[in-house]
Amino acid sequence: MDRTRVAARHQRECRRFLGGGTPGGPERNSGPHAGESALPGRLPGPPSPVVCRHTTGVRAAPAPPEQGARQVDAKRATSRDIRRRNRAVMLSRIYFDGPVSQQELVRDTGLSGGTVSNLVGEMGAEGLIEEAGSVDSDGGRPRTLLRVRPTYGHLVGVDVGETRVQVELFDLSMGPLAKADFPLDRRDRRGRDPDLVVRHILAGLDQVVQTAGVSRRSLYGVGVGVPGVVEQGREAVVHAQTFGWTAVPLEAMLRDGVDAAIHIDNGAKTLGRAELWFGAGRDVRHAVVALVGSGVGAAVMTNGVSYRGASSSAGEWGHTTIVYGGRPCRCGARGCLEAYVGAEGVLDRWRQVGRGPGWSGLDEESEIAALLATADTSEVAARVLHETAGYLGAGIANLINLFNPERIVLGGWAGLALGGRLLPEIRAAAAAHALRHPYAQTTIDLCRLGPDAVAVGAATLPVARLLDSGGTRPTPLVAR
């Protein structure tokens, strides 16, 4: 395979991993904190010519000095872009496929041997990559393997859920180092007050850094997954209707207490990125990752990119209608899928058909566990679960018919708990409601990253920026 075709293939892989667009595919959100990274190395088109030089033998007038200076600046900018592109392409390959040898990098990226050698030297001197052993070669010296150095920087992923705020610290290879949990009382709306959530995030940040014994100066970025719609702009603003949040300036509220770049996105979308990079979606390009917790959402991944819609609200799967005029939903509508398969809806249906009023578990997670345990001896509990599997299957069938994915991934703490028992029933219900041909092309699996997947996905938001920039470390915003 010639080098041009190899390079083209690798660029397609980078689109998948880093969320870059493809011709005819969805455009990335253009906000500065959108969390979607364009293809490393996608170069801008050549600058428009400013002097027309005809081929009629008439000599064109020389460009004015200031115009010539602009042309020189444009050439310098293009050179910088090419260098950044090359670094991003190579760093992405090392990050996702490492340890790898320089020979493999030449083969897989389409870059020349000299370019790869120079970039390896640069990145090694910066401490971004390191040697990771060697492998025998065919008749020559052993080949040195390279990987991204895990301690080059640290990442924080935050999951702002409806039952808890979870803060987790990772090294650059996504190895978990420390975690802090702050339960939220779903019955007390004050537990969802933005100021309290911010205090939990900042307290968790202090706790994980101290537990792991790392410096805050080593933090490369903090990613936050939240419920609702994240409006990207100069600073991210959150609209979470079920939380009672309207235009909450979450990034601004965190800024004074965080000495690293802040990235905020919808929790279902961060879950989708985590599963696409490291989990059940890694070997596909078209997937829907469903998050089922207290609320319900989805990340629609098409050609390796999270589809965001006009204002980043795409994926509100939980607020699609499953029963016309049905149960009231927290959003104010009736018959939403969330009212039937979200943890709160499932428990409410259970109480209405069989549990005495006034009984209450410690939290939703304990109550769902009790429902699952009771189903072996209670007809009522078993019927509630059977109906839940049917509603979930019908909702998944809608996703299959609408998006034609290769895979549906069921995640979220409630999705994992329910799916662990009900997955065969869910698949059967989806098959009964989906069109036969697209269903036959789809697999339905559980999330592989467990209940921490939203936090893992949130931590990948700054990783995507690191890879896209070719490994440029941002300047700390707050000195501590």
Short mmCIF file of C-alpha atoms in Angstrom, two decimals:
data_model
loop_
_atom_site.label_atom_id
_atom_site.label_comp_id
_atom_site.label_asym_id
_atom_site.label_seq_id
_atom_site.Cartn_x
_atom_site.Cartn_y
_atom_site.Cartn_z
CA MET A 1 0.00 0.00 0.00
CA ASP A 2 1.55 3.35 -0.99
CA ARG A 3 2.21 6.09 1.53
CA THR A 4 -0.62 8.34 0.30
CA ARG A 5 -3.21 5.63 0.90
CA VAL A 6 -1.69 4.83 4.30
CA ALA A 7 -1.88 8.49 5.31
CA ALA A 8 -5.49 8.74 4.15
CA ARG A 9 -6.40 5.64 6.15
CA HIS A 10 -4.73 7.03 9.26
CA GLN A 11 -6.52 10.34 8.93
CA ARG A 12 -9.82 8.46 8.84
CA GLU A 13 -8.80 6.75 12.07
CA CYS A 14 -7.97 10.11 13.65
CA ARG A 15 -11.43 11.35 12.74
CA ARG A 16 -12.88 8.41 14.64
CA PHE A 17 -10.75 8.88 17.74
CA LEU A 18 -10.64 12.65 17.95
CA GLY A 19 -14.12 13.45 16.76
CA GLY A 20 -13.15 15.17 13.53
CA GLY A 21 -15.73 15.70 10.81
CA THR A 22 -15.84 13.99 7.47
CA PRO A 23 -17.07 15.34 4.18
CA GLY A 24 -20.82 15.28 4.26
CA GLY A 25 -20.85 14.41 7.97
CA PRO A 26 -22.05 16.46 10.93
CA GLU A 27 -20.12 19.59 11.70
CA ARG A 28 -18.44 19.94 15.07
CA ASN A 29 -19.75 22.47 17.51
CA SER A 30 -17.64 25.55 17.03
CA GLY A 31 -17.67 26.68 20.66
CA PRO A 32 -14.28 26.89 22.31
CA HIS A 33 -15.24 24.34 24.97
CA ALA A 34 -17.36 22.03 22.89
CA GLY A 35 -15.21 19.01 23.64
CA GLU A 36 -15.24 17.89 20.01
CA SER A 37 -11.83 17.90 18.42
CA ALA A 38 -11.33 18.36 14.71
CA LEU A 39 -9.12 15.98 12.79
CA PRO A 40 -5.49 16.65 13.70
CA GLY A 41 -3.74 18.06 10.75
CA ARG A 42 -6.74 19.17 8.74
CA LEU A 43 -5.14 22.12 7.03
CA PRO A 44 -6.96 25.26 5.97
CA GLY A 45 -7.20 25.89 2.25
CA PRO A 46 -4.50 27.92 0.57
CA PRO A 47 -4.81 31.70 0.99
CA SER A 48 -6.53 33.50 -1.84
CA PRO A 49 -4.03 35.09 -4.22
CA VAL A 50 -3.64 38.81 -3.79
CA VAL A 51 -1.74 39.49 -7.01
CA CYS A 52 -2.89 38.20 -10.39
CA ARG A 53 0.12 37.28 -12.57
CA HIS A 54 -1.10 36.68 -16.12
CA THR A 55 0.87 34.60 -18.59
CA THR A 56 0.59 37.14 -21.44
CA GLY A 57 4.10 38.46 -21.06
CA VAL A 58 2.97 41.49 -19.08
CA ARG A 59 4.88 41.66 -15.84
CA ALA A 60 2.73 42.13 -12.76
CA ALA A 61 3.45 44.96 -10.40
CA PRO A 62 5.30 43.93 -7.23
CA ALA A 63 3.18 43.49 -4.11
CA PRO A 64 3.17 46.37 -1.61
CA PRO A 65 5.53 45.77 1.36
CA GLU A 66 2.69 45.21 3.81
CA GLN A 67 1.07 42.72 1.42
CA GLY A 68 4.35 40.84 1.07
CA ALA A 69 4.64 40.71 4.85
CA ARG A 70 1.15 39.21 5.05
CA GLN A 71 2.17 36.55 2.52
CA VAL A 72 5.25 35.70 4.58
CA ASP A 73 3.06 35.46 7.72
CA ALA A 74 0.66 33.19 5.86
CA LYS A 75 3.52 30.90 4.83
CA ARG A 76 4.76 30.81 8.42
CA ALA A 77 1.26 30.02 9.65
CA THR A 78 0.94 27.23 7.10
CA SER A 79 4.28 25.78 8.20
CA ARG A 80 3.13 25.88 11.81
CA ASP A 81 -0.10 24.17 10.82
CA ILE A 82 1.77 21.41 8.99
CA ARG A 83 4.06 20.87 11.97
CA ARG A 84 1.11 20.77 14.37
CA ARG A 85 -0.70 18.39 12.03
CA ASN A 86 2.26 16.03 11.89
CA ARG A 87 2.68 16.09 15.67
CA ALA A 88 -1.05 15.51 16.20
CA VAL A 89 -1.19 12.59 13.76
CA MET A 90 1.82 10.90 15.31
CA LEU A 91 0.85 11.61 18.92
CA SER A 92 -2.62 10.20 18.32
CA ARG A 93 -1.17 6.99 16.94
CA ILE A 94 1.19 6.63 19.91
CA TYR A 95 -1.59 7.41 22.39
CA PHE A 96 -4.14 4.93 21.08
CA ASP A 97 -1.88 2.17 19.75
CA GLY A 98 1.24 2.47 21.89
CA PRO A 99 3.69 1.10 22.63
CA VAL A 100 4.74 1.38 18.97
CA SER A 101 8.05 1.59 17.16
CA GLN A 102 9.25 4.38 14.88
CA GLN A 103 9.05 1.97 11.96
CA GLU A 104 5.37 1.35 12.70
CA LEU A 105 4.76 5.11 12.94
CA VAL A 106 6.30 5.62 9.49
CA ARG A 107 4.18 2.81 8.07
CA ASP A 108 0.90 3.84 9.74
CA THR A 109 1.02 7.64 9.47
CA GLY A 110 2.52 8.12 6.01
CA LEU A 111 5.10 10.52 7.49
CA SER A 112 8.69 10.24 6.33
CA GLY A 113 11.30 8.50 8.44
CA GLY A 114 13.11 11.79 8.98
CA THR A 115 9.94 13.57 10.13
CA VAL A 116 9.09 10.77 12.55
CA SER A 117 12.63 10.73 13.93
CA ASN A 118 12.63 14.51 14.46
CA LEU A 119 9.22 14.50 16.16
CA VAL A 120 10.18 11.60 18.40
CA GLY A 121 13.24 13.60 19.46
CA GLU A 122 11.15 16.70 20.15
CA MET A 123 8.45 14.90 22.10
CA GLY A 124 10.99 12.89 24.05
CA ALA A 125 12.87 16.06 25.04
CA GLU A 126 9.58 17.61 26.18
CA GLY A 127 8.82 14.57 28.35
CA LEU A 128 5.63 13.86 26.39
CA ILE A 129 6.65 10.39 25.22
CA GLU A 130 9.03 7.78 26.61
CA GLU A 131 10.61 4.48 25.71
CA ALA A 132 8.63 1.39 26.73
CA GLY A 133 10.87 -1.57 26.00
CA SER A 134 11.83 -3.07 22.67
CA VAL A 135 10.93 -5.86 20.26
CA ASP A 136 13.08 -8.02 18.02
CA SER A 137 13.32 -7.02 14.37
CA ASP A 138 13.99 -9.17 11.31
CA GLY A 139 17.75 -9.51 11.33
CA GLY A 140 18.51 -6.06 12.69
CA ARG A 141 18.79 -4.32 16.00
CA PRO A 142 15.79 -4.51 18.37
CA ARG A 143 13.17 -1.83 17.76
CA THR A 144 12.54 0.61 20.60
CA LEU A 145 8.88 1.00 21.55
CA LEU A 146 7.35 4.36 22.41
CA ARG A 147 4.35 5.40 24.48
CA VAL A 148 2.88 8.60 25.89
CA ARG A 149 4.40 9.23 29.32
CA PRO A 150 1.57 8.77 31.86
CA THR A 151 2.97 11.37 34.28
CA TYR A 152 3.31 14.11 31.65
CA GLY A 153 0.10 15.53 33.07
CA HIS A 154 -2.95 14.62 35.12
CA LEU A 155 -6.62 14.79 34.24
CA VAL A 156 -9.77 15.20 36.29
CA GLY A 157 -13.14 13.84 35.20
CA VAL A 158 -16.31 14.97 36.98
CA ASP A 159 -19.71 13.29 36.73
CA VAL A 160 -22.50 15.59 37.94
CA GLY A 161 -25.30 13.05 38.19
CA GLU A 162 -28.69 13.12 39.81
CA THR A 163 -27.67 10.89 42.69
CA ARG A 164 -24.09 12.03 43.27
CA VAL A 165 -21.20 14.21 42.18
CA GLN A 166 -18.18 12.05 41.39
CA VAL A 167 -14.68 13.47 40.93
CA GLU A 168 -11.92 11.21 39.63
CA LEU A 169 -8.21 11.81 38.97
CA PHE A 170 -6.38 10.04 36.12
CA ASP A 171 -2.89 10.01 34.71
CA LEU A 172 -2.45 10.78 31.02
CA SER A 173 -2.88 7.12 30.08
CA MET A 174 -6.30 7.20 31.82
CA GLY A 175 -5.05 5.14 34.74
CA PRO A 176 -7.30 5.96 37.76
CA LEU A 177 -5.46 7.46 40.73
CA ALA A 178 -8.09 8.72 43.20
CA LYS A 179 -11.84 9.27 43.49
CA ALA A 180 -14.23 11.32 45.61
CA ASP A 181 -18.02 10.88 45.84
CA PHE A 182 -20.60 13.34 47.14
CA PRO A 183 -24.15 11.84 47.34
CA LEU A 184 -27.08 14.08 46.42
CA ASP A 185 -30.52 13.75 48.02
CA ARG A 186 -32.93 13.50 45.09
CA ARG A 187 -35.85 14.43 47.38
CA ASP A 188 -34.23 17.73 48.35
CA ARG A 189 -33.93 20.14 45.41
CA ARG A 190 -31.41 22.16 47.44
CA GLY A 191 -29.01 19.27 46.82
CA ARG A 192 -28.98 20.31 43.16
CA ASP A 193 -28.30 23.96 43.85
CA PRO A 194 -25.53 25.08 41.46
CA ASP A 195 -23.49 26.63 44.28
CA LEU A 196 -23.55 23.36 46.23
CA VAL A 197 -22.60 21.35 43.14
CA VAL A 198 -19.66 23.69 42.54
CA ARG A 199 -18.56 23.29 46.16
CA HIS A 200 -18.67 19.51 45.77
CA ILE A 201 -16.57 19.67 42.58
CA LEU A 202 -13.93 21.92 44.16
CA ALA A 203 -13.82 19.86 47.36
CA GLY A 204 -13.47 16.70 45.29
CA LEU A 205 -10.66 18.26 43.28
CA ASP A 206 -8.75 19.08 46.46
CA GLN A 207 -9.40 15.61 47.85
CA VAL A 208 -8.22 13.59 44.84
CA VAL A 209 -5.10 15.69 44.35
CA GLN A 210 -4.15 15.27 48.01
CA THR A 211 -4.96 11.55 48.04
CA ALA A 212 -2.81 10.88 44.98
CA GLY A 213 -0.04 13.19 46.17
CA VAL A 214 0.24 15.11 42.89
CA SER A 215 0.72 18.82 42.33
CA ARG A 216 -2.17 20.89 41.06
CA ARG A 217 0.30 22.39 38.61
CA SER A 218 0.40 18.99 36.88
CA LEU A 219 -3.31 19.16 36.02
CA TYR A 220 -3.68 19.35 32.26
CA GLY A 221 -7.44 19.88 32.35
CA VAL A 222 -10.72 19.27 34.17
CA GLY A 223 -13.65 17.78 32.25
CA VAL A 224 -17.19 17.94 33.64
CA GLY A 225 -20.17 15.88 32.47
CA VAL A 226 -23.53 17.38 33.40
CA PRO A 227 -27.22 16.65 32.76
CA GLY A 228 -29.07 18.79 30.24
CA VAL A 229 -27.92 21.02 27.40
CA VAL A 230 -24.50 22.68 27.45
CA GLU A 231 -24.44 25.96 25.55
CA GLN A 232 -20.90 26.47 24.29
CA GLY A 233 -19.46 29.95 23.91
CA ARG A 234 -16.74 31.98 25.59
CA GLU A 235 -17.74 30.10 28.75
CA ALA A 236 -20.02 27.09 28.98
CA VAL A 237 -23.57 27.63 30.26
CA VAL A 238 -25.80 24.76 31.38
CA HIS A 239 -29.56 24.37 30.87
CA ALA A 240 -30.72 21.35 32.93
CA GLN A 241 -34.50 21.45 33.14
CA THR A 242 -34.86 18.45 35.44
CA PHE A 243 -32.28 20.01 37.78
CA GLY A 244 -34.05 23.34 37.76
CA TRP A 245 -31.02 24.94 36.08
CA THR A 246 -31.57 27.70 33.54
CA ALA A 247 -28.49 29.29 31.95
CA VAL A 248 -26.24 28.35 34.88
CA PRO A 249 -22.75 29.80 34.17
CA LEU A 250 -21.02 26.69 35.49
CA GLU A 251 -17.63 27.33 33.90
CA ALA A 252 -17.47 30.85 35.32
CA MET A 253 -18.50 29.52 38.74
CA LEU A 254 -15.66 26.99 38.68
CA ARG A 255 -13.03 29.28 37.24
CA ASP A 256 -11.70 30.85 40.46
CA GLY A 257 -11.12 27.47 42.07
CA VAL A 258 -9.65 25.54 39.14
CA ASP A 259 -6.12 26.18 37.93
CA ALA A 260 -6.43 24.24 34.68
CA ALA A 261 -8.43 24.34 31.47
CA ILE A 262 -12.12 23.54 32.06
CA HIS A 263 -14.19 21.51 29.58
CA ILE A 264 -17.94 20.96 30.11
CA ASP A 265 -20.27 18.71 28.12
CA ASN A 266 -23.45 16.71 28.48
CA GLY A 267 -22.91 13.53 30.52
CA ALA A 268 -24.37 11.21 27.89
CA LYS A 269 -21.96 12.66 25.33
CA THR A 270 -18.96 12.15 27.62
CA LEU A 271 -20.13 8.56 28.19
CA GLY A 272 -20.34 8.15 24.42
CA ARG A 273 -16.79 9.41 23.91
CA ALA A 274 -15.44 7.07 26.61
CA GLU A 275 -17.12 4.03 25.07
CA LEU A 276 -16.02 5.04 21.57
CA TRP A 277 -12.39 5.47 22.63
CA PHE A 278 -11.93 2.68 25.15
CA GLY A 279 -15.08 0.59 25.47
CA ALA A 280 -17.87 -1.18 23.64
CA GLY A 281 -17.83 1.22 20.67
CA ARG A 282 -14.14 1.10 19.87
CA ASP A 283 -14.45 -1.13 16.80
CA VAL A 284 -17.41 0.69 15.17
CA ARG A 285 -18.00 4.08 13.58
CA HIS A 286 -21.78 4.39 13.95
CA ALA A 287 -23.14 3.82 17.45
CA VAL A 288 -25.64 5.12 19.95
CA VAL A 289 -24.56 5.10 23.58
CA ALA A 290 -27.58 5.23 25.90
CA LEU A 291 -27.30 6.55 29.44
CA VAL A 292 -29.99 5.34 31.85
CA GLY A 293 -29.79 6.68 35.38
CA SER A 294 -32.33 8.79 37.19
CA GLY A 295 -32.71 10.49 33.85
CA VAL A 296 -32.22 9.13 30.35
CA GLY A 297 -30.12 10.43 27.46
CA ALA A 298 -28.06 9.23 24.51
CA ALA A 299 -24.98 10.08 22.49
CA VAL A 300 -25.42 9.53 18.76
CA MET A 301 -22.03 8.77 17.22
CA THR A 302 -21.93 8.94 13.44
CA ASN A 303 -18.68 8.46 11.55
CA GLY A 304 -16.91 8.63 14.90
CA VAL A 305 -18.38 12.06 15.75
CA SER A 306 -20.94 12.91 18.40
CA TYR A 307 -23.92 14.41 16.61
CA ARG A 308 -24.81 17.60 18.49
CA GLY A 309 -27.56 19.29 16.50
CA ALA A 310 -28.04 23.03 16.04
CA SER A 311 -27.46 23.96 19.70
CA SER A 312 -25.89 20.83 21.23
CA SER A 313 -29.20 19.45 22.53
CA ALA A 314 -29.29 16.40 20.24
CA GLY A 315 -29.56 13.10 22.11
CA GLU A 316 -32.39 13.92 24.54
CA TRP A 317 -33.68 10.41 23.95
CA GLY A 318 -35.38 10.28 27.34
CA HIS A 319 -37.79 13.00 26.27
CA THR A 320 -39.04 11.26 23.16
CA THR A 321 -42.65 10.08 23.51
CA ILE A 322 -43.12 6.35 24.09
CA VAL A 323 -46.80 6.49 25.25
CA TYR A 324 -49.08 9.24 23.93
CA GLY A 325 -50.73 10.98 26.88
CA GLY A 326 -48.92 8.65 29.27
CA ARG A 327 -47.24 9.12 32.63
CA PRO A 328 -46.18 12.64 33.59
CA CYS A 329 -42.49 13.33 33.11
CA ARG A 330 -40.30 15.67 35.15
CA CYS A 331 -39.86 17.82 32.05
CA GLY A 332 -43.58 18.71 32.13
CA ALA A 333 -44.67 16.56 29.19
CA ARG A 334 -46.44 13.20 29.29
CA GLY A 335 -45.42 9.80 28.01
CA CYS A 336 -41.66 10.44 27.81
CA LEU A 337 -39.41 7.39 27.74
CA GLU A 338 -37.69 8.66 30.89
CA ALA A 339 -40.97 8.42 32.82
CA TYR A 340 -40.95 4.65 32.15
CA VAL A 341 -37.31 3.54 32.17
CA GLY A 342 -35.46 6.18 34.21
CA ALA A 343 -34.76 4.99 37.76
CA GLU A 344 -37.26 7.42 39.24
CA GLY A 345 -39.98 6.30 36.80
CA VAL A 346 -39.29 2.59 37.36
CA LEU A 347 -39.45 2.96 41.14
CA ASP A 348 -42.58 5.08 40.96
CA ARG A 349 -44.33 2.43 38.86
CA TRP A 350 -43.22 -0.22 41.37
CA ARG A 351 -44.63 1.72 44.31
CA GLN A 352 -47.90 2.38 42.53
CA VAL A 353 -48.59 -1.28 41.74
CA GLY A 354 -47.23 -3.05 44.78
CA ARG A 355 -45.23 -1.18 47.38
CA GLY A 356 -46.98 0.46 50.32
CA PRO A 357 -46.91 4.24 50.41
CA GLY A 358 -44.35 5.70 52.74
CA TRP A 359 -41.66 3.05 52.10
CA SER A 360 -38.41 4.62 50.98
CA GLY A 361 -34.92 3.28 50.45
CA LEU A 362 -31.82 5.22 51.30
CA ASP A 363 -31.32 6.26 47.67
CA GLU A 364 -32.38 5.32 44.16
CA GLU A 365 -29.47 2.96 43.66
CA SER A 366 -30.43 0.98 46.78
CA GLU A 367 -34.07 0.90 45.70
CA ILE A 368 -33.26 -0.40 42.19
CA ALA A 369 -31.06 -3.09 43.78
CA ALA A 370 -33.98 -4.04 46.05
CA LEU A 371 -36.35 -4.24 43.09
CA LEU A 372 -34.00 -6.57 41.24
CA ALA A 373 -33.53 -8.76 44.31
CA THR A 374 -37.28 -8.92 45.01
CA ALA A 375 -38.17 -9.93 41.44
CA ASP A 376 -37.19 -13.54 42.13
CA THR A 377 -39.96 -13.91 44.71
CA SER A 378 -42.45 -11.14 43.81
CA GLU A 379 -44.77 -11.32 40.82
CA VAL A 380 -45.35 -7.58 41.03
CA ALA A 381 -41.63 -6.76 40.93
CA ALA A 382 -41.07 -9.23 38.08
CA ARG A 383 -43.90 -7.63 36.09
CA VAL A 384 -42.46 -4.13 36.60
CA LEU A 385 -39.09 -5.33 35.30
CA HIS A 386 -40.68 -7.13 32.35
CA GLU A 387 -42.54 -3.94 31.38
CA THR A 388 -39.35 -1.91 31.83
CA ALA A 389 -37.51 -4.24 29.42
CA GLY A 390 -40.32 -3.75 26.91
CA TYR A 391 -40.23 0.03 27.14
CA LEU A 392 -36.43 0.06 26.89
CA GLY A 393 -36.52 -2.28 23.90
CA ALA A 394 -39.11 -0.13 22.13
CA GLY A 395 -37.03 2.98 22.81
CA ILE A 396 -33.92 1.26 21.44
CA ALA A 397 -35.90 0.19 18.37
CA ASN A 398 -36.65 3.86 17.73
CA LEU A 399 -32.91 4.59 17.81
CA ILE A 400 -32.23 1.75 15.38
CA ASN A 401 -34.92 2.92 12.95
CA LEU A 402 -33.81 6.56 13.14
CA PHE A 403 -30.01 6.26 13.08
CA ASN A 404 -29.14 2.81 11.67
CA PRO A 405 -26.25 2.28 14.11
CA GLU A 406 -23.86 -0.63 14.08
CA ARG A 407 -24.13 -0.87 17.86
CA ILE A 408 -26.31 0.28 20.74
CA VAL A 409 -24.44 0.51 24.05
CA LEU A 410 -26.53 0.57 27.23
CA GLY A 411 -24.83 2.38 30.11
CA GLY A 412 -25.47 4.53 33.14
CA TRP A 413 -25.74 3.11 36.64
CA ALA A 414 -29.41 2.11 36.23
CA GLY A 415 -28.85 0.88 32.66
CA LEU A 416 -26.08 -1.43 33.86
CA ALA A 417 -28.12 -2.66 36.82
CA LEU A 418 -31.24 -3.34 34.74
CA GLY A 419 -29.35 -4.56 31.68
CA GLY A 420 -27.38 -7.10 33.67
CA ARG A 421 -30.65 -8.96 34.27
CA LEU A 422 -32.88 -7.86 31.41
CA LEU A 423 -30.60 -7.64 28.35
CA PRO A 424 -32.09 -10.69 26.55
CA GLU A 425 -35.62 -9.31 27.07
CA ILE A 426 -34.50 -5.84 25.93
CA ARG A 427 -33.00 -7.30 22.75
CA ALA A 428 -36.19 -9.28 22.06
CA ALA A 429 -38.37 -6.19 22.52
CA ALA A 430 -36.10 -4.16 20.23
CA ALA A 431 -36.31 -6.88 17.59
CA ALA A 432 -40.12 -6.85 17.81
CA HIS A 433 -40.35 -3.08 17.28
CA ALA A 434 -37.45 -2.29 14.91
CA LEU A 435 -37.38 -2.77 11.17
CA ARG A 436 -35.87 -6.17 10.43
CA HIS A 437 -33.03 -5.11 8.14
CA PRO A 438 -31.47 -2.34 10.30
CA TYR A 439 -31.99 -4.45 13.43
CA ALA A 440 -30.06 -7.30 11.82
CA GLN A 441 -27.12 -4.89 11.32
CA THR A 442 -27.11 -3.79 14.97
CA THR A 443 -25.74 -5.32 18.14
CA ILE A 444 -27.00 -4.30 21.60
CA ASP A 445 -24.40 -4.52 24.37
CA LEU A 446 -23.73 -3.20 27.86
CA CYS A 447 -21.26 -0.42 28.60
CA ARG A 448 -17.81 -1.92 29.27
CA LEU A 449 -16.42 0.90 31.40
CA GLY A 450 -18.80 0.50 34.31
CA PRO A 451 -20.52 3.18 36.37
CA ASP A 452 -17.47 5.48 36.19
CA ALA A 453 -17.76 5.85 32.41
CA VAL A 454 -19.18 9.41 32.50
CA ALA A 455 -16.22 10.60 34.60
CA VAL A 456 -13.80 8.74 32.30
CA GLY A 457 -15.41 10.39 29.29
CA ALA A 458 -15.26 13.81 30.94
CA ALA A 459 -11.52 13.33 31.49
CA THR A 460 -11.05 12.60 27.79
CA LEU A 461 -12.24 16.11 26.88
CA PRO A 462 -8.85 17.66 27.77
CA VAL A 463 -7.07 14.64 26.22
CA ALA A 464 -8.76 15.40 22.90
CA ARG A 465 -7.44 18.97 23.07
CA LEU A 466 -3.95 17.66 23.90
CA LEU A 467 -3.93 15.33 20.89
CA ASP A 468 -5.40 17.92 18.55
CA SER A 469 -2.76 20.46 19.55
CA GLY A 470 0.05 17.98 19.01
CA GLY A 471 0.90 17.91 22.71
CA THR A 472 0.96 21.59 23.56
CA ARG A 473 0.53 22.12 27.28
CA PRO A 474 -1.76 25.05 28.19
CA THR A 475 -0.48 27.76 30.49
CA PRO A 476 -2.00 27.43 34.00
CA LEU A 477 -4.70 30.05 34.51
CA VAL A 478 -4.29 30.38 38.28
CA ALA A 479 -1.02 30.30 40.17
CA ARG A 480 -1.11 28.22 43.35
#
